[in-house]
């Protein structure tokens, strides 16, 4: 298998919304009356619920021409509430997706023997893809290769994960904020198999989803929490996602790209 595929694959496999509550905390949402002021809901949102594919598509479409920053944080807690694994992923996307870069980092305790850290940085435009991989020993590998469609990230807006979260539970409108944003909540199971979960996670229960959506369908903050079985133990998982700096994000080429080594296809 090509080394460059392994490195980029690590960034994707090793690959959570502070707009509501801190990670690990819980919150009870009291339904509010649906507003009748004539203001329209975002695409895919109605008084009767949410159409997952319509809202997810509107989210991706709204971000298709603007630059933006997408930050996700995922936390895995054991049955005692202790943090077992932390995964952070930041992605900066330029207008019209002409260029993007990202930083992915995972810290995990393995059998409580200490913390291990893996970090992957990546940068891409329409010409090249470059990666910087750092292993647990601090050793760095720098690679680049000519960009083709199969090498570029195809879900920069996180549309697929978003649609899965919307489909997992029955979503409803909780309230409309003063700025016009709509808050959606859901906890009644519908299709929890649609969730994108950590590798080997199974038996998902107690799913709770909360999102904040702009008028154009951009989901600017969301929080997913659930219980699952992982490596034989029951765990609690929280994933939070934020979209910020819409229309203001610029993507610069990192200095390390100039030191990358060209790899060839096999």
Short mmCIF file of C-alpha atoms in Angstrom, two decimals:
data_model
loop_
_atom_site.label_atom_id
_atom_site.label_comp_id
_atom_site.label_asym_id
_atom_site.label_seq_id
_atom_site.Cartn_x
_atom_site.Cartn_y
_atom_site.Cartn_z
CA UNK A 1 0.00 0.00 0.00
CA UNK A 2 1.28 3.43 -0.85
CA UNK A 3 2.78 5.29 2.09
CA UNK A 4 1.03 8.50 1.11
CA UNK A 5 -2.35 6.76 1.28
CA UNK A 6 -1.53 5.43 4.73
CA UNK A 7 -0.57 8.88 5.97
CA UNK A 8 -3.65 10.61 4.59
CA UNK A 9 -5.80 7.70 5.70
CA UNK A 10 -4.53 8.17 9.24
CA UNK A 11 -5.77 11.75 9.16
CA UNK A 12 -9.20 10.60 8.11
CA UNK A 13 -9.56 7.57 10.39
CA UNK A 14 -8.19 9.28 13.46
CA UNK A 15 -10.57 12.07 12.48
CA UNK A 16 -17.22 17.14 18.22
CA UNK A 17 -20.12 22.27 19.50
CA UNK A 18 -19.27 24.52 22.31
CA UNK A 19 -22.12 26.77 21.30
CA UNK A 20 -24.33 25.05 23.87
CA UNK A 21 -22.78 23.34 26.91
CA UNK A 22 -19.28 22.17 27.95
CA UNK A 23 -18.16 18.69 26.95
CA UNK A 24 -19.27 16.02 29.38
CA UNK A 25 -22.12 18.10 30.77
CA UNK A 26 -25.81 17.49 30.28
CA UNK A 27 -28.67 19.86 29.64
CA UNK A 28 -32.44 19.62 29.64
CA UNK A 29 -34.09 21.61 26.89
CA UNK A 30 -37.59 22.94 27.54
CA UNK A 31 -39.55 23.23 24.31
CA UNK A 32 -40.51 26.78 23.41
CA UNK A 33 -43.55 27.84 21.39
CA UNK A 34 -42.87 27.84 17.66
CA UNK A 35 -42.78 31.47 16.48
CA UNK A 36 -45.62 32.72 14.32
CA UNK A 37 -44.04 35.98 13.23
CA UNK A 38 -43.94 35.02 9.56
CA UNK A 39 -40.18 34.44 9.48
CA UNK A 40 -39.13 31.52 7.34
CA UNK A 41 -37.33 28.48 8.67
CA UNK A 42 -34.02 27.34 7.14
CA UNK A 43 -34.28 24.88 4.20
CA UNK A 44 -35.42 21.46 5.36
CA UNK A 45 -36.85 22.75 8.65
CA UNK A 46 -40.61 22.89 9.23
CA UNK A 47 -43.05 23.07 12.14
CA UNK A 48 -43.40 19.30 11.81
CA UNK A 49 -39.72 18.44 11.95
CA UNK A 50 -36.59 18.27 9.81
CA UNK A 51 -35.81 16.67 6.46
CA UNK A 52 -32.20 15.48 7.01
CA UNK A 53 -31.08 15.41 3.39
CA UNK A 54 -32.56 18.84 2.63
CA UNK A 55 -30.94 20.60 5.58
CA UNK A 56 -27.58 18.86 5.11
CA UNK A 57 -27.60 19.78 1.42
CA UNK A 58 -28.47 23.41 2.23
CA UNK A 59 -25.62 23.51 4.75
CA UNK A 60 -23.11 22.31 2.16
CA UNK A 61 -24.52 24.62 -0.50
CA UNK A 62 -24.35 27.68 1.74
CA UNK A 63 -20.66 27.03 2.37
CA UNK A 64 -19.75 26.11 -1.21
CA UNK A 65 -18.50 29.57 -2.24
CA UNK A 66 -17.39 31.14 1.06
CA UNK A 67 -14.28 30.47 3.08
CA UNK A 68 -14.91 29.06 6.55
CA UNK A 69 -13.32 27.31 9.53
CA UNK A 70 -14.74 23.99 10.76
CA UNK A 71 -13.69 22.77 14.21
CA UNK A 72 -14.67 19.40 15.65
CA UNK A 73 -13.95 18.01 19.10
CA UNK A 74 -14.73 14.45 20.15
CA UNK A 75 -14.43 13.12 23.70
CA UNK A 76 -14.75 9.53 24.87
CA UNK A 77 -15.45 8.99 28.59
CA UNK A 78 -15.42 5.72 30.53
CA UNK A 79 -18.18 4.58 32.87
CA UNK A 80 -16.61 6.56 35.72
CA UNK A 81 -16.68 9.76 33.68
CA UNK A 82 -12.91 9.83 33.14
CA UNK A 83 -11.64 11.02 29.76
CA UNK A 84 -10.19 8.16 27.71
CA UNK A 85 -9.71 9.73 24.30
CA UNK A 86 -9.70 13.25 22.89
CA UNK A 87 -9.80 13.99 19.17
CA UNK A 88 -9.45 17.51 17.75
CA UNK A 89 -9.77 18.42 14.08
CA UNK A 90 -9.59 21.92 12.62
CA UNK A 91 -10.12 22.57 8.92
CA UNK A 92 -9.64 25.91 7.14
CA UNK A 93 -11.30 26.15 3.73
CA UNK A 94 -10.77 29.00 1.25
CA UNK A 95 -13.53 30.49 -0.91
CA UNK A 96 -14.76 28.15 -3.64
CA UNK A 97 -12.74 25.36 -1.96
CA UNK A 98 -9.72 26.39 -4.01
CA UNK A 99 -7.38 25.62 -1.11
CA UNK A 100 -7.77 23.99 2.28
CA UNK A 101 -5.63 22.88 5.18
CA UNK A 102 -6.23 20.97 8.37
CA UNK A 103 -4.80 19.79 11.66
CA UNK A 104 -5.85 16.54 13.25
CA UNK A 105 -4.70 15.41 16.67
CA UNK A 106 -5.72 12.49 18.84
CA UNK A 107 -4.72 11.82 22.43
CA UNK A 108 -5.67 8.45 23.86
CA UNK A 109 -4.95 6.57 27.06
CA UNK A 110 -4.29 2.93 26.30
CA UNK A 111 -5.07 0.58 29.18
CA UNK A 112 -4.43 3.56 31.47
CA UNK A 113 -0.71 3.20 30.78
CA UNK A 114 -0.30 6.79 29.72
CA UNK A 115 -1.28 9.18 26.94
CA UNK A 116 -0.34 8.67 23.33
CA UNK A 117 -0.56 11.45 20.76
CA UNK A 118 -0.81 11.32 17.00
CA UNK A 119 -0.94 14.45 14.83
CA UNK A 120 -1.50 14.90 11.11
CA UNK A 121 -1.37 18.22 9.25
CA UNK A 122 -2.46 18.51 5.63
CA UNK A 123 -2.68 21.17 2.94
CA UNK A 124 -4.08 20.96 -0.57
CA UNK A 125 -4.90 23.03 -3.60
CA UNK A 126 -5.87 21.96 -7.11
CA UNK A 127 -2.26 21.02 -7.89
CA UNK A 128 -0.79 19.18 -4.92
CA UNK A 129 -1.67 17.46 -1.65
CA UNK A 130 0.86 17.69 1.19
CA UNK A 131 0.88 15.97 4.56
CA UNK A 132 2.90 16.22 7.74
CA UNK A 133 2.61 13.16 9.98
CA UNK A 134 4.05 13.04 13.51
CA UNK A 135 4.06 9.75 15.40
CA UNK A 136 4.13 9.03 19.13
CA UNK A 137 7.93 9.28 19.21
CA UNK A 138 7.94 12.74 17.67
CA UNK A 139 9.25 11.50 14.33
CA UNK A 140 7.98 13.56 11.38
CA UNK A 141 7.23 12.41 7.83
CA UNK A 142 6.62 15.01 5.12
CA UNK A 143 5.09 13.99 1.79
CA UNK A 144 3.39 15.55 -1.23
CA UNK A 145 1.97 14.33 -4.51
CA UNK A 146 0.04 15.69 -7.51
CA UNK A 147 -3.61 16.23 -6.65
CA UNK A 148 -6.33 14.16 -8.27
CA UNK A 149 -9.99 14.02 -7.34
CA UNK A 150 -9.49 10.80 -5.38
CA UNK A 151 -6.82 12.49 -3.24
CA UNK A 152 -8.90 15.51 -2.21
CA UNK A 153 -11.28 15.51 0.73
CA UNK A 154 -14.78 15.30 -0.71
CA UNK A 155 -16.77 16.27 2.39
CA UNK A 156 -15.12 19.46 3.54
CA UNK A 157 -18.39 20.79 5.02
CA UNK A 158 -18.99 17.63 7.10
CA UNK A 159 -22.27 17.11 5.21
CA UNK A 160 -22.36 13.32 5.51
CA UNK A 161 -21.86 13.28 9.28
CA UNK A 162 -24.39 16.09 9.65
CA UNK A 163 -27.06 14.23 7.69
CA UNK A 164 -26.43 11.10 9.77
CA UNK A 165 -26.93 13.03 13.00
CA UNK A 166 -30.14 14.60 11.69
CA UNK A 167 -31.47 11.18 10.65
CA UNK A 168 -30.50 9.40 13.87
CA UNK A 169 -33.23 10.99 16.00
CA UNK A 170 -36.52 12.82 15.56
CA UNK A 171 -35.46 16.48 15.30
CA UNK A 172 -37.74 19.37 16.22
CA UNK A 173 -37.58 23.13 16.60
CA UNK A 174 -36.84 24.16 20.19
CA UNK A 175 -36.73 27.91 19.69
CA UNK A 176 -35.72 30.78 17.47
CA UNK A 177 -32.94 33.02 18.74
CA UNK A 178 -33.08 36.82 18.68
CA UNK A 179 -30.70 36.90 15.72
CA UNK A 180 -32.97 34.62 13.67
CA UNK A 181 -31.02 31.40 14.17
CA UNK A 182 -33.10 28.29 14.88
CA UNK A 183 -32.19 25.77 17.60
CA UNK A 184 -33.05 22.14 16.80
CA UNK A 185 -33.08 19.31 19.34
CA UNK A 186 -33.74 15.59 19.22
CA UNK A 187 -33.44 12.51 21.43
CA UNK A 188 -36.14 10.09 20.27
CA UNK A 189 -34.37 7.36 18.23
CA UNK A 190 -35.15 7.09 14.53
CA UNK A 191 -32.18 5.59 12.63
CA UNK A 192 -29.12 5.54 14.89
CA UNK A 193 -27.26 3.34 12.39
CA UNK A 194 -26.78 6.52 10.32
CA UNK A 195 -24.36 7.93 12.89
CA UNK A 196 -20.65 7.99 12.07
CA UNK A 197 -19.07 6.53 15.20
CA UNK A 198 -15.50 5.68 16.23
CA UNK A 199 -14.07 2.47 14.82
CA UNK A 200 -15.45 -0.64 16.61
CA UNK A 201 -18.12 1.33 18.51
CA UNK A 202 -21.45 -0.54 18.63
CA UNK A 203 -24.75 -0.81 20.56
CA UNK A 204 -25.42 2.93 20.43
CA UNK A 205 -28.04 4.19 22.91
CA UNK A 206 -29.21 7.43 24.55
CA UNK A 207 -28.54 9.58 21.50
CA UNK A 208 -29.03 13.32 21.95
CA UNK A 209 -28.53 15.94 19.24
CA UNK A 210 -28.70 19.73 19.36
CA UNK A 211 -27.96 22.18 16.54
CA UNK A 212 -28.00 25.88 15.82
CA UNK A 213 -28.93 26.74 12.23
CA UNK A 214 -28.75 30.02 10.31
CA UNK A 215 -31.46 31.22 7.95
CA UNK A 216 -29.60 29.84 4.91
CA UNK A 217 -29.19 26.36 6.37
CA UNK A 218 -25.64 26.70 7.67
CA UNK A 219 -25.38 24.61 10.83
CA UNK A 220 -23.02 26.80 12.82
CA UNK A 221 -22.95 24.69 15.99
CA UNK A 222 -23.98 21.18 16.83
CA UNK A 223 -23.59 18.72 19.70
CA UNK A 224 -24.00 14.95 19.53
CA UNK A 225 -23.83 12.69 22.58
CA UNK A 226 -24.52 8.98 23.04
CA UNK A 227 -23.52 5.83 24.90
CA UNK A 228 -21.87 2.89 23.16
CA UNK A 229 -19.83 -0.26 23.62
CA UNK A 230 -16.17 0.18 22.70
CA UNK A 231 -13.45 -2.42 23.22
CA UNK A 232 -15.73 -4.35 25.55
CA UNK A 233 -16.53 -1.38 27.78
CA UNK A 234 -19.46 1.04 27.92
CA UNK A 235 -18.42 4.59 27.08
CA UNK A 236 -20.05 8.01 26.69
CA UNK A 237 -19.13 9.90 23.53
CA UNK A 238 -19.59 13.61 22.87
CA UNK A 239 -18.86 15.24 19.51
CA UNK A 240 -19.14 18.99 19.03
CA UNK A 241 -18.74 20.92 15.77
CA UNK A 242 -18.52 24.65 15.08
CA UNK A 243 -18.45 26.58 11.81
CA UNK A 244 -16.88 30.02 12.22
CA UNK A 245 -15.32 32.87 10.24
CA UNK A 246 -17.65 32.30 7.28
CA UNK A 247 -16.53 34.57 4.45
CA UNK A 248 -13.46 35.60 6.42
CA UNK A 249 -11.25 32.49 6.42
CA UNK A 250 -8.07 32.71 4.36
CA UNK A 251 -5.81 29.71 3.80
CA UNK A 252 -2.07 30.22 3.65
CA UNK A 253 0.47 27.65 2.57
CA UNK A 254 2.29 26.29 5.66
CA UNK A 255 6.07 26.63 5.76
CA UNK A 256 6.56 22.88 6.11
CA UNK A 257 5.11 22.22 2.63
CA UNK A 258 8.34 23.37 0.97
CA UNK A 259 10.21 20.57 2.76
CA UNK A 260 7.89 17.77 1.67
CA UNK A 261 9.19 14.88 -0.41
CA UNK A 262 7.49 14.07 -3.69
CA UNK A 263 6.02 10.57 -3.90
CA UNK A 264 5.08 8.75 -7.08
CA UNK A 265 2.04 6.65 -7.87
CA UNK A 266 2.50 2.90 -8.08
#
